[in-house]
Amino acid sequence: MTVAMRRAALGFALPAFLLFAALAPALGAEVTVKHAQGETVLEDTPERVLVFDLASLDTLDSLGVQVTGVAGDFFPGHLAKYAGDEYAKVGSLFEPDYEAVAAADPDLIIIGGRSATKYEALAKIAPTIDLTADNRDYLPSALRHAETLGKIFGKQAEVDARIAKLRKSIEDLKAQAADAGTGLIVLTTGGRLSAFGPGSRFGVLHDAFGIKPAAGHLDTAVHGQAISSEFILKTDPDWLFVIDRDAAIGRAGEAAEQLLDNELVRETKAWKQGHVVYLDPANWYLIGGGLTSLQAQVDQISASLKQKR
């Protein structure tokens, strides 16, 4: 081959090489994912994904990422389609069906919260990441998890746009909350009440959204602090935010509206001023820190503060 021919061949090959290099990230590349239980290396963009965490499913759904299988038997609201037969059912949010997991031949398993204790067993089957939110740093950790999913599936731009919108909504909500008075968030289930304060699983209401806590030093355990109607009257919040767990999980029981409609709660400032807000139970109790759910949480509280001044 003459020098001229070699130069011509090199001139052709170089643009082709540069084009391949530019396309390489889109074709998939090794990614190291940091998560709640360590690091997991993904050699390529996962195609067969199993999800044991509704917050992650919420975010993936909002980004248009297809999943192969899901855990659980109750999918609320905008996630209802995942009850369909086209999605493999791989156990509950607490207990995987390991045979179904293996049969699905996953490239990636996503766990979080209720399924976090099953990490080691699932990681033996396929690469597994734990996207459990940190209640002590809830919003930042939830947003980091969304960014992680964006990185894995090449959806960084979409995630950045959604987070920017969410941050703006939160800043607007905090401005509203600055002069809205105090708030108390309670959960009802089976005729019982529990309260949650800063640093708890629902503490984002105070920690990130800016609602001043009506009660300090509440138990931050996962089930909150058991309380009574007397406690609500003594605390006397300006706003009472309520999560009906029974409604969230589709279980029959005394509705939150009935439980709280008593002579003690009716004497609180919140009740007298029409400041009792029944939060969307699925978004708060079941889904939690997904991108769609977080935006809905902020929007509902903001709307409530605007309408009930």
PDB file of C-alpha atoms in Angstrom:
ATOM      1  CA  MET A   1       0.000   0.000   0.000  1.00  0.00           C
ATOM      2  CA  THR A   2       1.407   3.387  -0.960  1.00  0.00           C
ATOM      3  CA  VAL A   3       1.806   6.242   1.520  1.00  0.00           C
ATOM      4  CA  ALA A   4      -1.045   8.057  -0.204  1.00  0.00           C
ATOM      5  CA  MET A   5      -3.288   5.012   0.149  1.00  0.00           C
ATOM      6  CA  ARG A   6      -2.411   4.612   3.854  1.00  0.00           C
ATOM      7  CA  ARG A   7      -3.168   8.265   4.482  1.00  0.00           C
ATOM      8  CA  ALA A   8      -6.493   7.962   2.690  1.00  0.00           C
ATOM      9  CA  ALA A   9      -7.391   4.865   4.745  1.00  0.00           C
ATOM     10  CA  LEU A  10      -6.435   6.617   7.989  1.00  0.00           C
ATOM     11  CA  GLY A  11      -8.456   9.666   6.980  1.00  0.00           C
ATOM     12  CA  PHE A  12     -11.521   7.445   6.571  1.00  0.00           C
ATOM     13  CA  ALA A  13     -10.963   5.457   9.749  1.00  0.00           C
ATOM     14  CA  LEU A  14     -10.437   8.440  12.052  1.00  0.00           C
ATOM     15  CA  PRO A  15     -13.915   9.996  11.593  1.00  0.00           C
ATOM     16  CA  ALA A  16     -15.454   6.552  12.016  1.00  0.00           C
ATOM     17  CA  PHE A  17     -13.537   6.079  15.277  1.00  0.00           C
ATOM     18  CA  LEU A  18     -14.582   9.494  16.550  1.00  0.00           C
ATOM     19  CA  LEU A  19     -18.214   8.750  15.695  1.00  0.00           C
ATOM     20  CA  PHE A  20     -18.086   5.458  17.598  1.00  0.00           C
ATOM     21  CA  ALA A  21     -16.476   7.178  20.589  1.00  0.00           C
ATOM     22  CA  ALA A  22     -19.251   9.762  20.624  1.00  0.00           C
ATOM     23  CA  LEU A  23     -21.928   7.060  20.508  1.00  0.00           C
ATOM     24  CA  ALA A  24     -20.281   4.800  23.101  1.00  0.00           C
ATOM     25  CA  PRO A  25     -22.093   6.250  26.180  1.00  0.00           C
ATOM     26  CA  ALA A  26     -25.439   5.864  24.424  1.00  0.00           C
ATOM     27  CA  LEU A  27     -24.606   2.256  23.569  1.00  0.00           C
ATOM     28  CA  GLY A  28     -24.000   1.487  27.234  1.00  0.00           C
ATOM     29  CA  ALA A  29     -20.951   1.640  29.471  1.00  0.00           C
ATOM     30  CA  GLU A  30     -19.936   0.326  32.857  1.00  0.00           C
ATOM     31  CA  VAL A  31     -21.434   2.322  35.715  1.00  0.00           C
ATOM     32  CA  THR A  32     -20.601   2.061  39.411  1.00  0.00           C
ATOM     33  CA  VAL A  33     -23.709   2.786  41.474  1.00  0.00           C
ATOM     34  CA  LYS A  34     -23.376   3.908  45.092  1.00  0.00           C
ATOM     35  CA  HIS A  35     -26.388   3.001  47.189  1.00  0.00           C
ATOM     36  CA  ALA A  36     -27.517   2.451  50.777  1.00  0.00           C
ATOM     37  CA  GLN A  37     -25.695  -0.885  51.142  1.00  0.00           C
ATOM     38  CA  GLY A  38     -22.523  -0.312  49.160  1.00  0.00           C
ATOM     39  CA  GLU A  39     -21.602  -0.157  45.504  1.00  0.00           C
ATOM     40  CA  THR A  40     -22.845  -2.195  42.553  1.00  0.00           C
ATOM     41  CA  VAL A  41     -21.177  -2.312  39.152  1.00  0.00           C
ATOM     42  CA  LEU A  42     -23.458  -2.409  36.112  1.00  0.00           C
ATOM     43  CA  GLU A  43     -21.670  -3.404  32.918  1.00  0.00           C
ATOM     44  CA  ASP A  44     -24.339  -2.020  30.609  1.00  0.00           C
ATOM     45  CA  THR A  45     -27.721  -0.283  30.657  1.00  0.00           C
ATOM     46  CA  PRO A  46     -30.099  -2.786  32.288  1.00  0.00           C
ATOM     47  CA  GLU A  47     -32.910  -4.081  30.101  1.00  0.00           C
ATOM     48  CA  ARG A  48     -34.621  -6.533  32.448  1.00  0.00           C
ATOM     49  CA  VAL A  49     -35.385  -4.662  35.675  1.00  0.00           C
ATOM     50  CA  LEU A  50     -37.213  -5.884  38.777  1.00  0.00           C
ATOM     51  CA  VAL A  51     -38.494  -3.309  41.279  1.00  0.00           C
ATOM     52  CA  PHE A  52     -39.245  -3.934  44.972  1.00  0.00           C
ATOM     53  CA  ASP A  53     -39.617  -0.255  45.878  1.00  0.00           C
ATOM     54  CA  LEU A  54     -42.634   1.869  44.937  1.00  0.00           C
ATOM     55  CA  ALA A  55     -40.731   5.161  45.138  1.00  0.00           C
ATOM     56  CA  SER A  56     -38.257   3.853  42.555  1.00  0.00           C
ATOM     57  CA  LEU A  57     -41.099   2.494  40.431  1.00  0.00           C
ATOM     58  CA  ASP A  58     -42.760   5.911  40.601  1.00  0.00           C
ATOM     59  CA  THR A  59     -39.588   7.609  39.349  1.00  0.00           C
ATOM     60  CA  LEU A  60     -38.940   5.039  36.609  1.00  0.00           C
ATOM     61  CA  ASP A  61     -42.536   5.372  35.448  1.00  0.00           C
ATOM     62  CA  SER A  62     -42.226   9.154  35.278  1.00  0.00           C
ATOM     63  CA  LEU A  63     -39.080   8.766  33.141  1.00  0.00           C
ATOM     64  CA  GLY A  64     -40.661   6.257  30.777  1.00  0.00           C
ATOM     65  CA  VAL A  65     -38.292   3.443  31.762  1.00  0.00           C
ATOM     66  CA  GLN A  66     -39.773   0.002  31.121  1.00  0.00           C
ATOM     67  CA  VAL A  67     -39.581  -2.594  33.894  1.00  0.00           C
ATOM     68  CA  THR A  68     -39.886  -6.362  33.649  1.00  0.00           C
ATOM     69  CA  GLY A  69     -41.302  -7.226  37.056  1.00  0.00           C
ATOM     70  CA  VAL A  70     -42.683  -5.673  40.209  1.00  0.00           C
ATOM     71  CA  ALA A  71     -43.321  -6.625  43.811  1.00  0.00           C
ATOM     72  CA  GLY A  72     -46.601  -6.230  45.637  1.00  0.00           C
ATOM     73  CA  ASP A  73     -50.255  -6.784  44.831  1.00  0.00           C
ATOM     74  CA  PHE A  74     -51.595  -3.240  45.229  1.00  0.00           C
ATOM     75  CA  PHE A  75     -50.539  -0.445  42.907  1.00  0.00           C
ATOM     76  CA  PRO A  76     -52.270   2.853  43.631  1.00  0.00           C
ATOM     77  CA  GLY A  77     -53.323   5.624  41.297  1.00  0.00           C
ATOM     78  CA  HIS A  78     -50.922   6.347  38.459  1.00  0.00           C
ATOM     79  CA  LEU A  79     -49.095   3.054  39.126  1.00  0.00           C
ATOM     80  CA  ALA A  80     -52.214   0.906  38.635  1.00  0.00           C
ATOM     81  CA  LYS A  81     -51.007  -0.422  35.273  1.00  0.00           C
ATOM     82  CA  TYR A  82     -48.296  -2.458  37.021  1.00  0.00           C
ATOM     83  CA  ALA A  83     -50.961  -4.822  38.319  1.00  0.00           C
ATOM     84  CA  GLY A  84     -51.280  -6.060  34.734  1.00  0.00           C
ATOM     85  CA  ASP A  85     -50.161  -9.491  33.593  1.00  0.00           C
ATOM     86  CA  GLU A  86     -47.498  -8.027  31.318  1.00  0.00           C
ATOM     87  CA  TYR A  87     -45.373  -7.382  34.408  1.00  0.00           C
ATOM     88  CA  ALA A  88     -43.871 -10.378  36.216  1.00  0.00           C
ATOM     89  CA  LYS A  89     -44.927 -10.579  39.865  1.00  0.00           C
ATOM     90  CA  VAL A  90     -41.869 -11.327  41.982  1.00  0.00           C
ATOM     91  CA  GLY A  91     -43.158 -11.340  45.551  1.00  0.00           C
ATOM     92  CA  SER A  92     -44.286  -8.746  48.069  1.00  0.00           C
ATOM     93  CA  LEU A  93     -42.624  -5.497  49.084  1.00  0.00           C
ATOM     94  CA  PHE A  94     -41.333  -7.350  52.153  1.00  0.00           C
ATOM     95  CA  GLU A  95     -40.648 -10.864  50.872  1.00  0.00           C
ATOM     96  CA  PRO A  96     -39.304 -11.725  47.401  1.00  0.00           C
ATOM     97  CA  ASP A  97     -40.438 -14.814  45.526  1.00  0.00           C
ATOM     98  CA  TYR A  98     -36.911 -15.991  44.794  1.00  0.00           C
ATOM     99  CA  GLU A  99     -37.970 -18.522  42.180  1.00  0.00           C
ATOM    100  CA  ALA A 100     -39.907 -15.849  40.287  1.00  0.00           C
ATOM    101  CA  VAL A 101     -36.959 -13.463  40.602  1.00  0.00           C
ATOM    102  CA  ALA A 102     -34.547 -16.011  39.145  1.00  0.00           C
ATOM    103  CA  ALA A 103     -36.991 -16.960  36.381  1.00  0.00           C
ATOM    104  CA  ALA A 104     -37.251 -13.304  35.318  1.00  0.00           C
ATOM    105  CA  ASP A 105     -33.501 -13.331  34.568  1.00  0.00           C
ATOM    106  CA  PRO A 106     -32.990  -9.701  35.671  1.00  0.00           C
ATOM    107  CA  ASP A 107     -30.100  -7.414  34.745  1.00  0.00           C
ATOM    108  CA  LEU A 108     -30.909  -5.230  37.765  1.00  0.00           C
ATOM    109  CA  ILE A 109     -32.940  -5.527  40.959  1.00  0.00           C
ATOM    110  CA  ILE A 110     -33.999  -2.342  42.761  1.00  0.00           C
ATOM    111  CA  ILE A 111     -34.980  -2.516  46.423  1.00  0.00           C
ATOM    112  CA  GLY A 112     -35.707   0.052  49.107  1.00  0.00           C
ATOM    113  CA  GLY A 113     -37.437   0.558  52.429  1.00  0.00           C
ATOM    114  CA  ARG A 114     -39.579  -2.480  53.127  1.00  0.00           C
ATOM    115  CA  SER A 115     -37.385  -4.807  51.026  1.00  0.00           C
ATOM    116  CA  ALA A 116     -33.981  -3.529  52.173  1.00  0.00           C
ATOM    117  CA  THR A 117     -33.313  -6.494  54.473  1.00  0.00           C
ATOM    118  CA  LYS A 118     -33.333  -8.836  51.456  1.00  0.00           C
ATOM    119  CA  TYR A 119     -30.348  -7.202  49.777  1.00  0.00           C
ATOM    120  CA  GLU A 120     -27.803  -9.971  50.298  1.00  0.00           C
ATOM    121  CA  ALA A 121     -30.104 -12.737  49.085  1.00  0.00           C
ATOM    122  CA  LEU A 122     -31.180 -10.809  45.988  1.00  0.00           C
ATOM    123  CA  ALA A 123     -27.647  -9.675  45.167  1.00  0.00           C
ATOM    124  CA  LYS A 124     -26.693 -13.346  44.765  1.00  0.00           C
ATOM    125  CA  ILE A 125     -29.186 -13.595  41.891  1.00  0.00           C
ATOM    126  CA  ALA A 126     -28.433 -10.363  39.998  1.00  0.00           C
ATOM    127  CA  PRO A 127     -26.899  -6.901  40.498  1.00  0.00           C
ATOM    128  CA  THR A 128     -28.965  -5.208  43.208  1.00  0.00           C
ATOM    129  CA  ILE A 129     -29.139  -1.621  44.465  1.00  0.00           C
ATOM    130  CA  ASP A 130     -30.803  -0.355  47.636  1.00  0.00           C
ATOM    131  CA  LEU A 131     -32.490   3.028  47.200  1.00  0.00           C
ATOM    132  CA  THR A 132     -33.859   3.370  50.731  1.00  0.00           C
ATOM    133  CA  ALA A 133     -34.397   7.029  51.628  1.00  0.00           C
ATOM    134  CA  ASP A 134     -32.696   8.385  54.753  1.00  0.00           C
ATOM    135  CA  ASN A 135     -35.409   9.814  57.017  1.00  0.00           C
ATOM    136  CA  ARG A 136     -32.852  12.100  58.687  1.00  0.00           C
ATOM    137  CA  ASP A 137     -31.974  13.585  55.289  1.00  0.00           C
ATOM    138  CA  TYR A 138     -35.084  12.603  53.395  1.00  0.00           C
ATOM    139  CA  LEU A 139     -35.455  14.998  50.495  1.00  0.00           C
ATOM    140  CA  PRO A 140     -31.750  15.142  49.533  1.00  0.00           C
ATOM    141  CA  SER A 141     -31.510  11.341  49.658  1.00  0.00           C
ATOM    142  CA  ALA A 142     -34.693  10.900  47.596  1.00  0.00           C
ATOM    143  CA  LEU A 143     -33.372  13.287  44.960  1.00  0.00           C
ATOM    144  CA  ARG A 144     -30.006  11.505  44.906  1.00  0.00           C
ATOM    145  CA  HIS A 145     -31.842   8.251  44.218  1.00  0.00           C
ATOM    146  CA  ALA A 146     -33.699   9.872  41.321  1.00  0.00           C
ATOM    147  CA  GLU A 147     -30.373  11.098  39.953  1.00  0.00           C
ATOM    148  CA  THR A 148     -28.956   7.592  40.321  1.00  0.00           C
ATOM    149  CA  LEU A 149     -31.792   6.163  38.237  1.00  0.00           C
ATOM    150  CA  GLY A 150     -31.298   8.894  35.668  1.00  0.00           C
ATOM    151  CA  LYS A 151     -27.616   8.000  35.419  1.00  0.00           C
ATOM    152  CA  ILE A 152     -28.295   4.272  35.059  1.00  0.00           C
ATOM    153  CA  PHE A 153     -30.894   4.659  32.320  1.00  0.00           C
ATOM    154  CA  GLY A 154     -29.516   7.687  30.467  1.00  0.00           C
ATOM    155  CA  LYS A 155     -32.288   9.986  31.669  1.00  0.00           C
ATOM    156  CA  GLN A 156     -30.191  12.642  33.402  1.00  0.00           C
ATOM    157  CA  ALA A 157     -31.729  15.554  31.503  1.00  0.00           C
ATOM    158  CA  GLU A 158     -35.279  14.478  32.369  1.00  0.00           C
ATOM    159  CA  VAL A 159     -34.371  14.008  36.036  1.00  0.00           C
ATOM    160  CA  ASP A 160     -32.654  17.407  36.211  1.00  0.00           C
ATOM    161  CA  ALA A 161     -35.725  19.110  34.752  1.00  0.00           C
ATOM    162  CA  ARG A 162     -38.103  17.423  37.184  1.00  0.00           C
ATOM    163  CA  ILE A 163     -35.885  18.174  40.168  1.00  0.00           C
ATOM    164  CA  ALA A 164     -35.600  21.829  39.141  1.00  0.00           C
ATOM    165  CA  LYS A 165     -39.390  22.094  38.977  1.00  0.00           C
ATOM    166  CA  LEU A 166     -39.742  20.347  42.341  1.00  0.00           C
ATOM    167  CA  ARG A 167     -37.194  22.619  44.029  1.00  0.00           C
ATOM    168  CA  LYS A 168     -39.030  25.701  42.761  1.00  0.00           C
ATOM    169  CA  SER A 169     -42.333  24.317  44.080  1.00  0.00           C
ATOM    170  CA  ILE A 170     -40.740  23.623  47.466  1.00  0.00           C
ATOM    171  CA  GLU A 171     -39.324  27.144  47.713  1.00  0.00           C
ATOM    172  CA  ASP A 172     -42.774  28.545  46.964  1.00  0.00           C
ATOM    173  CA  LEU A 173     -44.306  26.245  49.598  1.00  0.00           C
ATOM    174  CA  LYS A 174     -41.738  27.284  52.210  1.00  0.00           C
ATOM    175  CA  ALA A 175     -42.643  30.907  51.588  1.00  0.00           C
ATOM    176  CA  GLN A 176     -46.296  30.055  52.211  1.00  0.00           C
ATOM    177  CA  ALA A 177     -45.449  28.014  55.305  1.00  0.00           C
ATOM    178  CA  ALA A 178     -43.443  30.820  56.892  1.00  0.00           C
ATOM    179  CA  ASP A 179     -46.572  32.486  58.258  1.00  0.00           C
ATOM    180  CA  ALA A 180     -48.974  29.522  58.228  1.00  0.00           C
ATOM    181  CA  GLY A 181     -48.468  28.606  61.888  1.00  0.00           C
ATOM    182  CA  THR A 182     -47.683  25.180  63.319  1.00  0.00           C
ATOM    183  CA  GLY A 183     -48.543  21.776  61.956  1.00  0.00           C
ATOM    184  CA  LEU A 184     -48.888  18.228  63.217  1.00  0.00           C
ATOM    185  CA  ILE A 185     -48.872  15.184  60.957  1.00  0.00           C
ATOM    186  CA  VAL A 186     -50.704  12.103  62.194  1.00  0.00           C
ATOM    187  CA  LEU A 187     -51.366   8.652  60.802  1.00  0.00           C
ATOM    188  CA  THR A 188     -54.552   6.725  61.502  1.00  0.00           C
ATOM    189  CA  THR A 189     -54.928   2.948  61.302  1.00  0.00           C
ATOM    190  CA  GLY A 190     -57.255   0.469  62.953  1.00  0.00           C
ATOM    191  CA  GLY A 191     -58.798   3.171  65.130  1.00  0.00           C
ATOM    192  CA  ARG A 192     -55.394   4.238  66.470  1.00  0.00           C
ATOM    193  CA  LEU A 193     -53.339   7.412  66.066  1.00  0.00           C
ATOM    194  CA  SER A 194     -49.613   8.071  65.783  1.00  0.00           C
ATOM    195  CA  ALA A 195     -47.737  11.330  65.297  1.00  0.00           C
ATOM    196  CA  PHE A 196     -44.573  12.078  63.342  1.00  0.00           C
ATOM    197  CA  GLY A 197     -42.176  14.971  63.772  1.00  0.00           C
ATOM    198  CA  PRO A 198     -38.916  16.195  62.262  1.00  0.00           C
ATOM    199  CA  GLY A 199     -36.485  13.436  61.300  1.00  0.00           C
ATOM    200  CA  SER A 200     -39.221  10.825  60.984  1.00  0.00           C
ATOM    201  CA  ARG A 201     -40.490   8.977  57.904  1.00  0.00           C
ATOM    202  CA  PHE A 202     -42.954  11.817  57.266  1.00  0.00           C
ATOM    203  CA  GLY A 203     -40.731  14.533  58.707  1.00  0.00           C
ATOM    204  CA  VAL A 204     -40.179  16.023  55.247  1.00  0.00           C
ATOM    205  CA  LEU A 205     -43.274  18.096  56.035  1.00  0.00           C
ATOM    206  CA  HIS A 206     -41.151  20.035  58.526  1.00  0.00           C
ATOM    207  CA  ASP A 207     -37.572  19.350  57.447  1.00  0.00           C
ATOM    208  CA  ALA A 208     -37.958  20.335  53.782  1.00  0.00           C
ATOM    209  CA  PHE A 209     -41.401  21.827  53.254  1.00  0.00           C
ATOM    210  CA  GLY A 210     -41.123  24.384  56.050  1.00  0.00           C
ATOM    211  CA  ILE A 211     -44.175  23.645  58.211  1.00  0.00           C
ATOM    212  CA  LYS A 212     -43.308  24.552  61.806  1.00  0.00           C
ATOM    213  CA  PRO A 213     -43.699  21.503  64.078  1.00  0.00           C
ATOM    214  CA  ALA A 214     -46.423  21.828  66.688  1.00  0.00           C
ATOM    215  CA  ALA A 215     -44.812  19.149  68.848  1.00  0.00           C
ATOM    216  CA  GLY A 216     -41.125  18.607  69.484  1.00  0.00           C
ATOM    217  CA  HIS A 217     -39.135  15.503  70.401  1.00  0.00           C
ATOM    218  CA  LEU A 218     -41.539  12.967  68.930  1.00  0.00           C
ATOM    219  CA  ASP A 219     -40.385   9.378  68.521  1.00  0.00           C
ATOM    220  CA  THR A 220     -38.708   8.996  65.112  1.00  0.00           C
ATOM    221  CA  ALA A 221     -39.229   5.219  64.935  1.00  0.00           C
ATOM    222  CA  VAL A 222     -40.815   3.912  61.758  1.00  0.00           C
ATOM    223  CA  HIS A 223     -44.273   3.707  63.365  1.00  0.00           C
ATOM    224  CA  GLY A 224     -44.063   7.153  64.928  1.00  0.00           C
ATOM    225  CA  GLN A 225     -45.300   7.983  68.432  1.00  0.00           C
ATOM    226  CA  ALA A 226     -48.605   6.589  69.637  1.00  0.00           C
ATOM    227  CA  ILE A 227     -50.916   9.449  70.619  1.00  0.00           C
ATOM    228  CA  SER A 228     -54.511  10.151  71.537  1.00  0.00           C
ATOM    229  CA  SER A 229     -57.046  12.836  70.748  1.00  0.00           C
ATOM    230  CA  GLU A 230     -56.074  14.399  74.080  1.00  0.00           C
ATOM    231  CA  PHE A 231     -52.535  14.809  72.732  1.00  0.00           C
ATOM    232  CA  ILE A 232     -53.842  16.582  69.631  1.00  0.00           C
ATOM    233  CA  LEU A 233     -55.906  18.963  71.778  1.00  0.00           C
ATOM    234  CA  LYS A 234     -52.957  19.660  74.092  1.00  0.00           C
ATOM    235  CA  THR A 235     -50.638  20.275  71.140  1.00  0.00           C
ATOM    236  CA  ASP A 236     -53.326  22.401  69.465  1.00  0.00           C
ATOM    237  CA  PRO A 237     -51.740  22.810  66.008  1.00  0.00           C
ATOM    238  CA  ASP A 238     -52.789  25.453  63.517  1.00  0.00           C
ATOM    239  CA  TRP A 239     -52.795  22.729  60.864  1.00  0.00           C
ATOM    240  CA  LEU A 240     -53.511  19.031  61.196  1.00  0.00           C
ATOM    241  CA  PHE A 241     -52.194  16.850  58.361  1.00  0.00           C
ATOM    242  CA  VAL A 242     -53.657  13.345  58.263  1.00  0.00           C
ATOM    243  CA  ILE A 243     -52.598  10.107  56.546  1.00  0.00           C
ATOM    244  CA  ASP A 244     -55.197   7.326  56.520  1.00  0.00           C
ATOM    245  CA  ARG A 245     -53.126   4.120  56.369  1.00  0.00           C
ATOM    246  CA  ASP A 246     -56.163   1.867  55.999  1.00  0.00           C
ATOM    247  CA  ALA A 247     -57.247   3.819  52.922  1.00  0.00           C
ATOM    248  CA  ALA A 248     -53.693   3.608  51.558  1.00  0.00           C
ATOM    249  CA  ILE A 249     -53.582  -0.180  51.664  1.00  0.00           C
ATOM    250  CA  GLY A 250     -57.229  -0.744  50.772  1.00  0.00           C
ATOM    251  CA  ARG A 251     -58.188  -2.161  54.154  1.00  0.00           C
ATOM    252  CA  ALA A 252     -61.622  -1.683  55.663  1.00  0.00           C
ATOM    253  CA  GLY A 253     -61.655   0.222  58.917  1.00  0.00           C
ATOM    254  CA  GLU A 254     -62.719   3.403  60.652  1.00  0.00           C
ATOM    255  CA  ALA A 255     -61.969   6.251  58.272  1.00  0.00           C
ATOM    256  CA  ALA A 256     -59.678   9.007  59.485  1.00  0.00           C
ATOM    257  CA  GLU A 257     -62.479  11.558  59.122  1.00  0.00           C
ATOM    258  CA  GLN A 258     -64.659   9.560  61.538  1.00  0.00           C
ATOM    259  CA  LEU A 259     -61.871   8.880  64.019  1.00  0.00           C
ATOM    260  CA  LEU A 260     -60.905  12.527  64.319  1.00  0.00           C
ATOM    261  CA  ASP A 261     -64.439  13.880  64.445  1.00  0.00           C
ATOM    262  CA  ASN A 262     -64.716  13.949  68.232  1.00  0.00           C
ATOM    263  CA  GLU A 263     -65.269  16.543  70.937  1.00  0.00           C
ATOM    264  CA  LEU A 264     -61.548  16.874  71.702  1.00  0.00           C
ATOM    265  CA  VAL A 265     -60.199  17.372  68.181  1.00  0.00           C
ATOM    266  CA  ARG A 266     -63.114  19.683  67.382  1.00  0.00           C
ATOM    267  CA  GLU A 267     -61.726  22.072  70.018  1.00  0.00           C
ATOM    268  CA  THR A 268     -58.376  22.523  68.258  1.00  0.00           C
ATOM    269  CA  LYS A 269     -57.436  25.581  66.225  1.00  0.00           C
ATOM    270  CA  ALA A 270     -56.907  23.393  63.182  1.00  0.00           C
ATOM    271  CA  TRP A 271     -60.428  21.999  63.282  1.00  0.00           C
ATOM    272  CA  LYS A 272     -62.126  25.322  64.045  1.00  0.00           C
ATOM    273  CA  GLN A 273     -60.301  27.073  61.198  1.00  0.00           C
ATOM    274  CA  GLY A 274     -60.921  24.312  58.655  1.00  0.00           C
ATOM    275  CA  HIS A 275     -57.229  23.443  58.619  1.00  0.00           C
ATOM    276  CA  VAL A 276     -57.502  19.648  58.686  1.00  0.00           C
ATOM    277  CA  VAL A 277     -55.842  18.309  55.528  1.00  0.00           C
ATOM    278  CA  TYR A 278     -56.313  14.673  54.542  1.00  0.00           C
ATOM    279  CA  LEU A 279     -53.141  13.917  52.616  1.00  0.00           C
ATOM    280  CA  ASP A 280     -53.161  11.577  49.644  1.00  0.00           C
ATOM    281  CA  PRO A 281     -52.541   8.294  51.509  1.00  0.00           C
ATOM    282  CA  ALA A 282     -50.893   6.472  48.598  1.00  0.00           C
ATOM    283  CA  ASN A 283     -48.409   9.266  47.890  1.00  0.00           C
ATOM    284  CA  TRP A 284     -47.415   9.577  51.531  1.00  0.00           C
ATOM    285  CA  TYR A 285     -47.674   6.064  52.962  1.00  0.00           C
ATOM    286  CA  LEU A 286     -46.971   3.758  50.018  1.00  0.00           C
ATOM    287  CA  ILE A 287     -44.952   5.583  47.379  1.00  0.00           C
ATOM    288  CA  GLY A 288     -43.015   8.202  49.283  1.00  0.00           C
ATOM    289  CA  GLY A 289     -39.965   9.673  47.595  1.00  0.00           C
ATOM    290  CA  GLY A 290     -40.645   9.093  43.896  1.00  0.00           C
ATOM    291  CA  LEU A 291     -40.456  12.114  41.598  1.00  0.00           C
ATOM    292  CA  THR A 292     -44.163  12.129  40.748  1.00  0.00           C
ATOM    293  CA  SER A 293     -45.192  11.473  44.343  1.00  0.00           C
ATOM    294  CA  LEU A 294     -42.959  14.197  45.806  1.00  0.00           C
ATOM    295  CA  GLN A 295     -44.297  16.773  43.370  1.00  0.00           C
ATOM    296  CA  ALA A 296     -47.870  15.741  44.217  1.00  0.00           C
ATOM    297  CA  GLN A 297     -47.140  16.047  47.950  1.00  0.00           C
ATOM    298  CA  VAL A 298     -45.838  19.582  47.574  1.00  0.00           C
ATOM    299  CA  ASP A 299     -48.682  20.599  45.261  1.00  0.00           C
ATOM    300  CA  GLN A 300     -51.364  19.291  47.632  1.00  0.00           C
ATOM    301  CA  ILE A 301     -49.990  21.051  50.697  1.00  0.00           C
ATOM    302  CA  SER A 302     -49.435  24.271  48.790  1.00  0.00           C
ATOM    303  CA  ALA A 303     -52.999  24.182  47.468  1.00  0.00           C
ATOM    304  CA  SER A 304     -54.338  23.537  50.974  1.00  0.00           C
ATOM    305  CA  LEU A 305     -52.470  26.507  52.458  1.00  0.00           C
ATOM    306  CA  LYS A 306     -53.718  28.776  49.674  1.00  0.00           C
ATOM    307  CA  GLN A 307     -57.359  27.731  49.949  1.00  0.00           C
ATOM    308  CA  LYS A 308     -57.718  27.757  53.722  1.00  0.00           C
ATOM    309  CA  ARG A 309     -56.218  31.019  54.868  1.00  0.00           C
TER     310      ARG A 309
END
